[in-house]
Amino acid sequence: MEKLKQFFKNPLGVTGFILILFWLMVALFAPVIAPSHSNNSPYMIERIGFSSLPVPPSEDAPFGLTSGGYNIFYGIVWGSRTAFRVGLIVVSTTLVIGVILGGVGSFIGGALDNIIMRITDLVMSFPFLIAVIIMSIVLGKGIDKLIIALILFGWRNYARVMRSEVLSIKERDFVSAAYSLGMNRIRIFLVHIVPNSIFSVFVLASLDIGTMVLISASLSFIGVGAEPGYADWGQMINFSRNWLLGTIDNPMTYWYTYLYPSIAIFSFVMGWTLMGDTLRDVLDPKMVKR
Amino acid sequence: MKRNILLILVLISTVSLLSAAGTKESDQGSSAGQGTADAAGMNIKNPDTFVEATSNSVETLDPQFMLSTATMELSYNVYDSLLDHPDGDMSKLIPSIASEVPTLENGLIKIESDGTTYITFPIRTNIKFHNGDTLNPDDVEYTFKRAVVVGAQTSSLSMLTPNLIGENSFSDLIDSVGFEAAWNTLDELVMVDGDSVVFKLPKAFVPFLGIMADGGNGSAILSKSWSIEQGAWPGTKETAQDFLNITMEEDPLFDKMMGSGPFKFVAWEPSKRIVLEAFSDYWQGAPRIQRVVRTIVPDNQTALLMLKNGDADFTTVSVSDLGQVEGAPGIKVLKNLPSTWLMKINFVMDMDKGSSYIGNGTLSEGGIPNNFFSDINVRKAFEYSFDWDVFINDVFLGAAQKPYGPVLVGFPTANPDNPQYYFDTAKAEEYFKKAWGGKLWDTGFTMTAVYSSGSTHRQRALEILKLNIENLNPKFHIELASLPWAGYVGAIKESQLPLTLFGILPDVFDPYYPLFEHMHSAGGYAEWGGYIDLAKEKFDPLINELGTNYDPVRRKEISWELQKMDYDNALSIFHFQAVEHVAMQDYVQGYVAGAFPGNLDFYPIYKENK
Amino acid sequence: MLPVILLFLSMLIFSLVMFLSPYERLAVFIPNADAVGSSIPFDELVSKYGLDKPFYVQYWDWVQRVANGNLGWSPSARMPVADALKRYFPATVELMLVGGLIVFLGGIYLGTKSARNHNKFFDQASRVATTIGVSLPEFIFGLLLLVLFYGILGILPPGQMSAWAEDVVYLGSFHHYTGFLLLDSLLNGELYIFWDVLKHLILPALAYSIGLLSVMQRIVRSSLLETLKKDFVTTARAKGLAESVVIKKHARRNSLLPVVTISGSMVAKMLGGAAIVETVFNYHGMGMFIVVAAQGLDFPAILGSSLLIGVIIVVTNLVVDILYTILDPTVTLE
């Protein structure tokens, strides 16, 4: 409780929280805010016509249409669901896997540490792009394949960071003290090691949730990832690529194609980062209030 | 604070220094010289060099193995063929390396009573290769014999080979009649007779002349001595079998070119650029531009920026990017140039039973049987469900034309009055109700239509079909999926996809070509579409006659009949024939749009303010 | 250890071959363009390139060739794999160097300053700024940079070097001693080429290091904040040392551990090249090479580049581990 109060006293933390809360509401109420009128999955962005040129905002489409007739407003609203899904699933899974593998390995040390590190090396060297591309050939495209690929390749960072922290923590005096007091290893690991080494991991995680959306944008650029037309902010940014420069007379002709997705992504990432930083500050037992 | 200001100052000065340093050297270092202020006042960058920006990379420099049309631009300019077309007019033939166009009238084409045809090409004696050698009939003989021996893959040559030796490839011929007999056929195929070269064909083949004029693509004339020097087939009987079916890496001509065309090959930096230089001893006179650089720019936005900055002189412009160049100062845009590229949505009448794109594989709401499209009512229903207006006007913004049928618009014997399909929901519904003995309408179906990743026109075409068909009956479901290129190609070859979107790009301006590819049992599409038997029975005899009969009246008759038969059988949906836009600097003169506006003839081009 | 990993890696990648049909694998020989008709010689290509031989036969062939130093031919790059690596790898390394400099110097500087001004203006401002940097996709950022510096100002063009420089390097009497353009241009005495290459490196390096810079800044900040609260720091302060000395001499060293770790994974990321930035800036490095190879299922190229990257990553991790021991003497490795 005390911690919570501390959190809310920090203006940046509150800002972050509000941003995330906003998107959470949008995501939860998506079917109400942007109802789907077709039989397809509501995650496929609604379309009005097939025009190759983006269409400026109008009553039917308050944020306009991007090339191909995709309703930008619809995409932003439902895209929030995708952002949360992908971000939370991937980051939480990879965090747990990474912390366990990295932490346990380095704590126990010896051959186990070595093996785990070699596996990490292997995963790290495996070209991510190639795996994703081949996966889409064999299994087809789709957001779920993207999530699997991101999990398979995402845990190595957490493992490595956790490992480095644990390696240094476990030699500290208070740890040796705990040993000499007769504490068993598991307790030491859970009570002393983990809480002290987990901060860098949290920092990484807070940024990661937001950046999952960006990875999706990069993958769309290359032609893999979510199916075309799926409500995914990253994909929508990729759609706007050809329209950034506008026309000769007016470079901002198609501003709505990139402005809205950019704001969505930016605010989402910002929200998580601010929350993450503040949480980190608050949970650190040694935090001195200034 | 002070440290920060210092840091910023350092950064700014570094950047300015760097940019200044670069431009200074370019004045001194460039052989062609930098800007030249012309009398008209506009600065022409690199007046002697022409820079083309394209996203198409080159897969090989051996003209007998080029598969992609964009690569053929190079062989066109570096090599010559026996015949050519006047600039911009694909319907006429003019002599090139040959000094006369063979016809029946001038006696250079002779057809014997048993059908054996002799075509004689008198060869000019004043043509030089880039290495100084004079071109002679031996080079022509060598070129075509080599093409047969190594199994040339360009579409025109692979169409020619069976008409020359009776089998699809030389190795097939060896398998059927043994090496001795095969070699004899090859030997007599092309013979030198004084200053002429004589081709002996088992029977008349009308498109032959057109293939000889495909602009240095498949019929580029190689230098025999030079090729042998590089390690290509020595031209003898003893060595022929060592050169059957060589791979890309084994091909000594893979990364070099040496021809008799107006431009010399200088260098190839794979995936980056190709540099050509003017050949001053070109037999038709030296070109005006001294240097050509064909540079690969993968991102179209970057290419347009380069164009506007003068670092590129020419590039093709996609429909969506038109707004960025139209009206830009110093740039001229040529729009709506017809292109000989016909796209169609092909029905696959006989799919692999294990395909993952046919739902549960049975005639039910959850799938389709693997021979779903064998019912003509289904095909017709799909034809009436495609909305050409929306596709051409909204998706292509008007930059496409609705084809008449398999013979391209603008080709000889294309029939504008050929019956065509058009968007009509009532008719579509009518045919769907007739389909599968009337059961389809009540049962419904599900199938997955696939397009290749990144190919927007394929995606939109399928989306339009999906929208219109699903609107007819709530039990009709068409899912859409995309595959990376490799997956797409593989799936097509394995008959996994119910609909394939692939087109026809004729190198030769003769109706035989598209009709052969689309409707002949050996044309490729019959195999993909599963209508080989139909083709053998109904289309082959007509197409074969089209290939052997020189009479223009009869040819038109046959062509029209075949176009109608395509309509009657609803083999594919011809959804568009492409039209292209190009953009170039105002001071680029001499550009003439050819069959493919993006493939340039560099010879007449020069830079001048007008 | 290294050969074992490489062996496993290559087997893993190669086994993906099993999921694909020979036709899918020959797509790399067919240009991906709409300008291709149905006359693709499928079966001839399959038999020519031995794509229908069983998996273990193909794998064993490959292993034998590699053991003889032959990495095979890359159809997507149109040259032997080894040549392609020699061409594209140095280009990416140069990009990494410049980008790495930006990331390290910028990240450490900003991170330190943020930590020192914890929760004050600079901290907040830089956190917002770096978040913007992170939330912009690379290609948008790259394109905007290109528009500004090339489209409008005309000073920093795309590509690896200017056309006149390319002529000298590839067509002239330029000697490629090392394959690294920056180094080679100095060795050839071509100072102007050196500047030209450097000039072309700036924008792409900026575009793709912004994201990493942000990560680095946060890690440095977080880690430094950690360390600043440690007892030995309090001791140093109590001894009356100036704050800057405290940070530079005592805190920084210890806070560098996670930085070192992250650097290790950044090397991996940078090595794969930034395919997107390379595409936008027309800079031919490993990124573009790998993506094109992957899209075309060009296995010799995929395997070759994976091996190279694998070697480097293992070595990098080793270096990272060693650095741990130097920075933090209490860490012991087996």
mmCIF file with all atom_site columns, C-alpha atoms in Angstrom, chain A residues 91-238:
data_model
loop_
_atom_site.group_PDB
_atom_site.id
_atom_site.type_symbol
_atom_site.label_atom_id
_atom_site.label_alt_id
_atom_site.label_comp_id
_atom_site.label_asym_id
_atom_site.label_entity_id
_atom_site.label_seq_id
_atom_site.pdbx_PDB_ins_code
_atom_site.Cartn_x
_atom_site.Cartn_y
_atom_site.Cartn_z
_atom_site.occupancy
_atom_site.B_iso_or_equiv
_atom_site.pdbx_formal_charge
_atom_site.auth_seq_id
_atom_site.auth_comp_id
_atom_site.auth_asym_id
_atom_site.auth_atom_id
_atom_site.pdbx_PDB_model_num
ATOM 1   C CA . VAL A 1 91  ? 7.051  -9.908  -22.608 1.00 0.00 ? 91  VAL A CA 1
ATOM 2   C CA . SER A 1 92  ? 5.648  -11.769 -19.655 1.00 0.00 ? 92  SER A CA 1
ATOM 3   C CA . THR A 1 93  ? 6.541  -15.135 -21.132 1.00 0.00 ? 93  THR A CA 1
ATOM 4   C CA . THR A 1 94  ? 10.016 -14.168 -22.183 1.00 0.00 ? 94  THR A CA 1
ATOM 5   C CA . LEU A 1 95  ? 10.660 -12.464 -18.876 1.00 0.00 ? 95  LEU A CA 1
ATOM 6   C CA . VAL A 1 96  ? 9.777  -15.550 -16.899 1.00 0.00 ? 96  VAL A CA 1
ATOM 7   C CA . ILE A 1 97  ? 11.755 -17.863 -19.157 1.00 0.00 ? 97  ILE A CA 1
ATOM 8   C CA . GLY A 1 98  ? 14.731 -15.555 -19.225 1.00 0.00 ? 98  GLY A CA 1
ATOM 9   C CA . VAL A 1 99  ? 14.803 -14.924 -15.508 1.00 0.00 ? 99  VAL A CA 1
ATOM 10  C CA . ILE A 1 100 ? 14.539 -18.600 -14.679 1.00 0.00 ? 100 ILE A CA 1
ATOM 11  C CA . LEU A 1 101 ? 17.117 -19.776 -17.165 1.00 0.00 ? 101 LEU A CA 1
ATOM 12  C CA . GLY A 1 102 ? 19.508 -16.925 -16.615 1.00 0.00 ? 102 GLY A CA 1
ATOM 13  C CA . GLY A 1 103 ? 19.072 -16.715 -12.895 1.00 0.00 ? 103 GLY A CA 1
ATOM 14  C CA . VAL A 1 104 ? 19.107 -20.368 -12.032 1.00 0.00 ? 104 VAL A CA 1
ATOM 15  C CA . GLY A 1 105 ? 21.932 -21.130 -14.402 1.00 0.00 ? 105 GLY A CA 1
ATOM 16  C CA . SER A 1 106 ? 24.262 -18.514 -13.066 1.00 0.00 ? 106 SER A CA 1
ATOM 17  C CA . PHE A 1 107 ? 23.261 -19.134 -9.485  1.00 0.00 ? 107 PHE A CA 1
ATOM 18  C CA . ILE A 1 108 ? 24.060 -22.794 -9.620  1.00 0.00 ? 108 ILE A CA 1
ATOM 19  C CA . GLY A 1 109 ? 26.961 -22.215 -11.913 1.00 0.00 ? 109 GLY A CA 1
ATOM 20  C CA . GLY A 1 110 ? 29.210 -24.851 -13.310 1.00 0.00 ? 110 GLY A CA 1
ATOM 21  C CA . ALA A 1 111 ? 28.115 -27.077 -16.127 1.00 0.00 ? 111 ALA A CA 1
ATOM 22  C CA . LEU A 1 112 ? 24.481 -25.959 -15.986 1.00 0.00 ? 112 LEU A CA 1
ATOM 23  C CA . ASP A 1 113 ? 25.491 -22.359 -16.441 1.00 0.00 ? 113 ASP A CA 1
ATOM 24  C CA . ASN A 1 114 ? 27.664 -23.309 -19.347 1.00 0.00 ? 114 ASN A CA 1
ATOM 25  C CA . ILE A 1 115 ? 24.990 -25.319 -21.091 1.00 0.00 ? 115 ILE A CA 1
ATOM 26  C CA . ILE A 1 116 ? 22.378 -22.631 -20.671 1.00 0.00 ? 116 ILE A CA 1
ATOM 27  C CA . MET A 1 117 ? 24.740 -20.017 -21.957 1.00 0.00 ? 117 MET A CA 1
ATOM 28  C CA . ARG A 1 118 ? 25.582 -22.086 -25.001 1.00 0.00 ? 118 ARG A CA 1
ATOM 29  C CA . ILE A 1 119 ? 21.900 -22.544 -25.719 1.00 0.00 ? 119 ILE A CA 1
ATOM 30  C CA . THR A 1 120 ? 21.465 -18.809 -25.397 1.00 0.00 ? 120 THR A CA 1
ATOM 31  C CA . ASP A 1 121 ? 24.308 -18.285 -27.839 1.00 0.00 ? 121 ASP A CA 1
ATOM 32  C CA . LEU A 1 122 ? 22.670 -20.683 -30.217 1.00 0.00 ? 122 LEU A CA 1
ATOM 33  C CA . VAL A 1 123 ? 19.358 -18.903 -30.041 1.00 0.00 ? 123 VAL A CA 1
ATOM 34  C CA . MET A 1 124 ? 21.076 -15.566 -30.379 1.00 0.00 ? 124 MET A CA 1
ATOM 35  C CA . SER A 1 125 ? 22.920 -16.656 -33.492 1.00 0.00 ? 125 SER A CA 1
ATOM 36  C CA . PHE A 1 126 ? 19.886 -18.113 -35.113 1.00 0.00 ? 126 PHE A CA 1
ATOM 37  C CA . PRO A 1 127 ? 18.816 -15.473 -37.572 1.00 0.00 ? 127 PRO A CA 1
ATOM 38  C CA . PHE A 1 128 ? 15.497 -14.184 -36.348 1.00 0.00 ? 128 PHE A CA 1
ATOM 39  C CA . LEU A 1 129 ? 14.350 -12.915 -39.711 1.00 0.00 ? 129 LEU A CA 1
ATOM 40  C CA . ILE A 1 130 ? 15.032 -16.157 -41.442 1.00 0.00 ? 130 ILE A CA 1
ATOM 41  C CA . ALA A 1 131 ? 13.106 -18.080 -38.847 1.00 0.00 ? 131 ALA A CA 1
ATOM 42  C CA . VAL A 1 132 ? 10.125 -15.756 -39.147 1.00 0.00 ? 132 VAL A CA 1
ATOM 43  C CA . ILE A 1 133 ? 10.179 -15.871 -42.932 1.00 0.00 ? 133 ILE A CA 1
ATOM 44  C CA . ILE A 1 134 ? 10.381 -19.633 -43.045 1.00 0.00 ? 134 ILE A CA 1
ATOM 45  C CA . MET A 1 135 ? 7.686  -19.926 -40.411 1.00 0.00 ? 135 MET A CA 1
ATOM 46  C CA . SER A 1 136 ? 5.397  -17.850 -42.556 1.00 0.00 ? 136 SER A CA 1
ATOM 47  C CA . ILE A 1 137 ? 6.065  -20.032 -45.553 1.00 0.00 ? 137 ILE A CA 1
ATOM 48  C CA . VAL A 1 138 ? 5.406  -23.237 -43.700 1.00 0.00 ? 138 VAL A CA 1
ATOM 49  C CA . LEU A 1 139 ? 2.738  -22.180 -41.242 1.00 0.00 ? 139 LEU A CA 1
ATOM 50  C CA . GLY A 1 140 ? 1.248  -19.184 -42.947 1.00 0.00 ? 140 GLY A CA 1
ATOM 51  C CA . LYS A 1 141 ? 1.137  -15.633 -41.751 1.00 0.00 ? 141 LYS A CA 1
ATOM 52  C CA . GLY A 1 142 ? -0.643 -14.402 -38.712 1.00 0.00 ? 142 GLY A CA 1
ATOM 53  C CA . ILE A 1 143 ? -0.353 -12.656 -35.418 1.00 0.00 ? 143 ILE A CA 1
ATOM 54  C CA . ASP A 1 144 ? -0.088 -15.872 -33.429 1.00 0.00 ? 144 ASP A CA 1
ATOM 55  C CA . LYS A 1 145 ? 2.884  -17.099 -35.434 1.00 0.00 ? 145 LYS A CA 1
ATOM 56  C CA . LEU A 1 146 ? 4.435  -13.704 -34.791 1.00 0.00 ? 146 LEU A CA 1
ATOM 57  C CA . ILE A 1 147 ? 3.921  -14.127 -31.060 1.00 0.00 ? 147 ILE A CA 1
ATOM 58  C CA . ILE A 1 148 ? 5.519  -17.554 -31.087 1.00 0.00 ? 148 ILE A CA 1
ATOM 59  C CA . ALA A 1 149 ? 8.513  -16.317 -33.033 1.00 0.00 ? 149 ALA A CA 1
ATOM 60  C CA . LEU A 1 150 ? 8.947  -13.343 -30.731 1.00 0.00 ? 150 LEU A CA 1
ATOM 61  C CA . ILE A 1 151 ? 8.841  -15.558 -27.645 1.00 0.00 ? 151 ILE A CA 1
ATOM 62  C CA . LEU A 1 152 ? 11.285 -18.067 -29.071 1.00 0.00 ? 152 LEU A CA 1
ATOM 63  C CA . PHE A 1 153 ? 13.818 -15.365 -29.729 1.00 0.00 ? 153 PHE A CA 1
ATOM 64  C CA . GLY A 1 154 ? 12.997 -12.835 -27.081 1.00 0.00 ? 154 GLY A CA 1
ATOM 65  C CA . TRP A 1 155 ? 14.064 -14.497 -23.873 1.00 0.00 ? 155 TRP A CA 1
ATOM 66  C CA . ARG A 1 156 ? 17.795 -14.407 -24.467 1.00 0.00 ? 156 ARG A CA 1
ATOM 67  C CA . ASN A 1 157 ? 18.167 -10.759 -23.487 1.00 0.00 ? 157 ASN A CA 1
ATOM 68  C CA . TYR A 1 158 ? 16.488 -11.309 -20.167 1.00 0.00 ? 158 TYR A CA 1
ATOM 69  C CA . ALA A 1 159 ? 18.528 -14.416 -19.548 1.00 0.00 ? 159 ALA A CA 1
ATOM 70  C CA . ARG A 1 160 ? 21.783 -12.652 -20.169 1.00 0.00 ? 160 ARG A CA 1
ATOM 71  C CA . VAL A 1 161 ? 20.990 -9.579  -18.160 1.00 0.00 ? 161 VAL A CA 1
ATOM 72  C CA . MET A 1 162 ? 19.673 -11.634 -15.279 1.00 0.00 ? 162 MET A CA 1
ATOM 73  C CA . ARG A 1 163 ? 22.761 -13.742 -15.393 1.00 0.00 ? 163 ARG A CA 1
ATOM 74  C CA . SER A 1 164 ? 25.133 -10.824 -15.175 1.00 0.00 ? 164 SER A CA 1
ATOM 75  C CA . GLU A 1 165 ? 23.284 -9.383  -12.229 1.00 0.00 ? 165 GLU A CA 1
ATOM 76  C CA . VAL A 1 166 ? 23.115 -12.688 -10.407 1.00 0.00 ? 166 VAL A CA 1
ATOM 77  C CA . LEU A 1 167 ? 26.786 -13.358 -10.994 1.00 0.00 ? 167 LEU A CA 1
ATOM 78  C CA . SER A 1 168 ? 27.737 -10.207 -9.207  1.00 0.00 ? 168 SER A CA 1
ATOM 79  C CA . ILE A 1 169 ? 25.098 -10.356 -6.496  1.00 0.00 ? 169 ILE A CA 1
ATOM 80  C CA . LYS A 1 170 ? 25.835 -13.872 -5.422  1.00 0.00 ? 170 LYS A CA 1
ATOM 81  C CA . GLU A 1 171 ? 29.296 -12.937 -4.249  1.00 0.00 ? 171 GLU A CA 1
ATOM 82  C CA . ARG A 1 172 ? 28.107 -10.119 -2.074  1.00 0.00 ? 172 ARG A CA 1
ATOM 83  C CA . ASP A 1 173 ? 28.599 -10.110 1.615   1.00 0.00 ? 173 ASP A CA 1
ATOM 84  C CA . PHE A 1 174 ? 24.998 -10.336 2.595   1.00 0.00 ? 174 PHE A CA 1
ATOM 85  C CA . VAL A 1 175 ? 24.643 -13.476 0.545   1.00 0.00 ? 175 VAL A CA 1
ATOM 86  C CA . SER A 1 176 ? 27.609 -15.125 2.200   1.00 0.00 ? 176 SER A CA 1
ATOM 87  C CA . ALA A 1 177 ? 26.144 -13.996 5.459   1.00 0.00 ? 177 ALA A CA 1
ATOM 88  C CA . ALA A 1 178 ? 22.895 -15.718 4.663   1.00 0.00 ? 178 ALA A CA 1
ATOM 89  C CA . TYR A 1 179 ? 24.759 -18.915 3.825   1.00 0.00 ? 179 TYR A CA 1
ATOM 90  C CA . SER A 1 180 ? 26.652 -18.849 7.048   1.00 0.00 ? 180 SER A CA 1
ATOM 91  C CA . LEU A 1 181 ? 23.389 -18.396 8.897   1.00 0.00 ? 181 LEU A CA 1
ATOM 92  C CA . GLY A 1 182 ? 22.316 -21.704 7.457   1.00 0.00 ? 182 GLY A CA 1
ATOM 93  C CA . MET A 1 183 ? 19.685 -20.517 4.979   1.00 0.00 ? 183 MET A CA 1
ATOM 94  C CA . ASN A 1 184 ? 19.025 -23.055 2.276   1.00 0.00 ? 184 ASN A CA 1
ATOM 95  C CA . ARG A 1 185 ? 19.887 -22.285 -1.312  1.00 0.00 ? 185 ARG A CA 1
ATOM 96  C CA . ILE A 1 186 ? 16.377 -21.988 -2.613  1.00 0.00 ? 186 ILE A CA 1
ATOM 97  C CA . ARG A 1 187 ? 15.454 -19.458 0.010   1.00 0.00 ? 187 ARG A CA 1
ATOM 98  C CA . ILE A 1 188 ? 18.576 -17.485 -0.649  1.00 0.00 ? 188 ILE A CA 1
ATOM 99  C CA . PHE A 1 189 ? 17.833 -17.475 -4.338  1.00 0.00 ? 189 PHE A CA 1
ATOM 100 C CA . LEU A 1 190 ? 14.256 -16.353 -3.974  1.00 0.00 ? 190 LEU A CA 1
ATOM 101 C CA . VAL A 1 191 ? 14.606 -13.970 -1.080  1.00 0.00 ? 191 VAL A CA 1
ATOM 102 C CA . HIS A 1 192 ? 17.987 -12.382 -1.627  1.00 0.00 ? 192 HIS A CA 1
ATOM 103 C CA . ILE A 1 193 ? 19.209 -12.911 -5.143  1.00 0.00 ? 193 ILE A CA 1
ATOM 104 C CA . VAL A 1 194 ? 16.160 -12.378 -7.274  1.00 0.00 ? 194 VAL A CA 1
ATOM 105 C CA . PRO A 1 195 ? 14.808 -9.170  -5.720  1.00 0.00 ? 195 PRO A CA 1
ATOM 106 C CA . ASN A 1 196 ? 18.188 -7.532  -5.999  1.00 0.00 ? 196 ASN A CA 1
ATOM 107 C CA . SER A 1 197 ? 18.991 -8.504  -9.517  1.00 0.00 ? 197 SER A CA 1
ATOM 108 C CA . ILE A 1 198 ? 15.703 -7.939  -11.164 1.00 0.00 ? 198 ILE A CA 1
ATOM 109 C CA . PHE A 1 199 ? 15.770 -4.208  -11.771 1.00 0.00 ? 199 PHE A CA 1
ATOM 110 C CA . SER A 1 200 ? 17.568 -4.123  -15.050 1.00 0.00 ? 200 SER A CA 1
ATOM 111 C CA . VAL A 1 201 ? 15.209 -6.787  -16.225 1.00 0.00 ? 201 VAL A CA 1
ATOM 112 C CA . PHE A 1 202 ? 12.219 -4.615  -15.361 1.00 0.00 ? 202 PHE A CA 1
ATOM 113 C CA . VAL A 1 203 ? 13.690 -1.691  -17.189 1.00 0.00 ? 203 VAL A CA 1
ATOM 114 C CA . LEU A 1 204 ? 14.073 -3.843  -20.276 1.00 0.00 ? 204 LEU A CA 1
ATOM 115 C CA . ALA A 1 205 ? 10.567 -5.213  -19.922 1.00 0.00 ? 205 ALA A CA 1
ATOM 116 C CA . SER A 1 206 ? 8.939  -1.820  -19.647 1.00 0.00 ? 206 SER A CA 1
ATOM 117 C CA . LEU A 1 207 ? 10.442 -0.705  -22.901 1.00 0.00 ? 207 LEU A CA 1
ATOM 118 C CA . ASP A 1 208 ? 9.852  -4.015  -24.599 1.00 0.00 ? 208 ASP A CA 1
ATOM 119 C CA . ILE A 1 209 ? 6.102  -4.066  -24.294 1.00 0.00 ? 209 ILE A CA 1
ATOM 120 C CA . GLY A 1 210 ? 5.843  -0.985  -26.389 1.00 0.00 ? 210 GLY A CA 1
ATOM 121 C CA . THR A 1 211 ? 8.465  -1.989  -28.897 1.00 0.00 ? 211 THR A CA 1
ATOM 122 C CA . MET A 1 212 ? 6.711  -5.219  -29.798 1.00 0.00 ? 212 MET A CA 1
ATOM 123 C CA . VAL A 1 213 ? 4.470  -3.085  -31.946 1.00 0.00 ? 213 VAL A CA 1
ATOM 124 C CA . LEU A 1 214 ? 7.496  -1.679  -33.714 1.00 0.00 ? 214 LEU A CA 1
ATOM 125 C CA . ILE A 1 215 ? 8.921  -5.083  -34.443 1.00 0.00 ? 215 ILE A CA 1
ATOM 126 C CA . SER A 1 216 ? 5.650  -5.847  -36.108 1.00 0.00 ? 216 SER A CA 1
ATOM 127 C CA . ALA A 1 217 ? 6.109  -2.727  -38.250 1.00 0.00 ? 217 ALA A CA 1
ATOM 128 C CA . SER A 1 218 ? 9.557  -3.838  -39.314 1.00 0.00 ? 218 SER A CA 1
ATOM 129 C CA . LEU A 1 219 ? 8.347  -7.286  -40.156 1.00 0.00 ? 219 LEU A CA 1
ATOM 130 C CA . SER A 1 220 ? 5.497  -5.858  -42.223 1.00 0.00 ? 220 SER A CA 1
ATOM 131 C CA . PHE A 1 221 ? 8.097  -3.864  -44.122 1.00 0.00 ? 221 PHE A CA 1
ATOM 132 C CA . ILE A 1 222 ? 9.822  -7.076  -45.043 1.00 0.00 ? 222 ILE A CA 1
ATOM 133 C CA . GLY A 1 223 ? 6.595  -8.850  -45.835 1.00 0.00 ? 223 GLY A CA 1
ATOM 134 C CA . VAL A 1 224 ? 6.081  -11.193 -42.889 1.00 0.00 ? 224 VAL A CA 1
ATOM 135 C CA . GLY A 1 225 ? 4.207  -10.898 -39.639 1.00 0.00 ? 225 GLY A CA 1
ATOM 136 C CA . ALA A 1 226 ? 0.562  -10.058 -39.365 1.00 0.00 ? 226 ALA A CA 1
ATOM 137 C CA . GLU A 1 227 ? -1.792 -10.704 -42.257 1.00 0.00 ? 227 GLU A CA 1
ATOM 138 C CA . PRO A 1 228 ? -2.314 -7.623  -44.394 1.00 0.00 ? 228 PRO A CA 1
ATOM 139 C CA . GLY A 1 229 ? -5.324 -5.788  -43.106 1.00 0.00 ? 229 GLY A CA 1
ATOM 140 C CA . TYR A 1 230 ? -5.023 -7.024  -39.554 1.00 0.00 ? 230 TYR A CA 1
ATOM 141 C CA . ALA A 1 231 ? -5.554 -4.314  -36.958 1.00 0.00 ? 231 ALA A CA 1
ATOM 142 C CA . ASP A 1 232 ? -1.971 -3.793  -35.921 1.00 0.00 ? 232 ASP A CA 1
ATOM 143 C CA . TRP A 1 233 ? -0.448 -0.359  -35.413 1.00 0.00 ? 233 TRP A CA 1
ATOM 144 C CA . GLY A 1 234 ? 2.893  -1.485  -36.720 1.00 0.00 ? 234 GLY A CA 1
ATOM 145 C CA . GLN A 1 235 ? 1.331  -2.579  -39.945 1.00 0.00 ? 235 GLN A CA 1
ATOM 146 C CA . MET A 1 236 ? -0.567 0.651   -40.252 1.00 0.00 ? 236 MET A CA 1
ATOM 147 C CA . ILE A 1 237 ? 2.629  2.623   -39.950 1.00 0.00 ? 237 ILE A CA 1
ATOM 148 C CA . ASN A 1 238 ? 4.088  0.481   -42.663 1.00 0.00 ? 238 ASN A CA 1
#
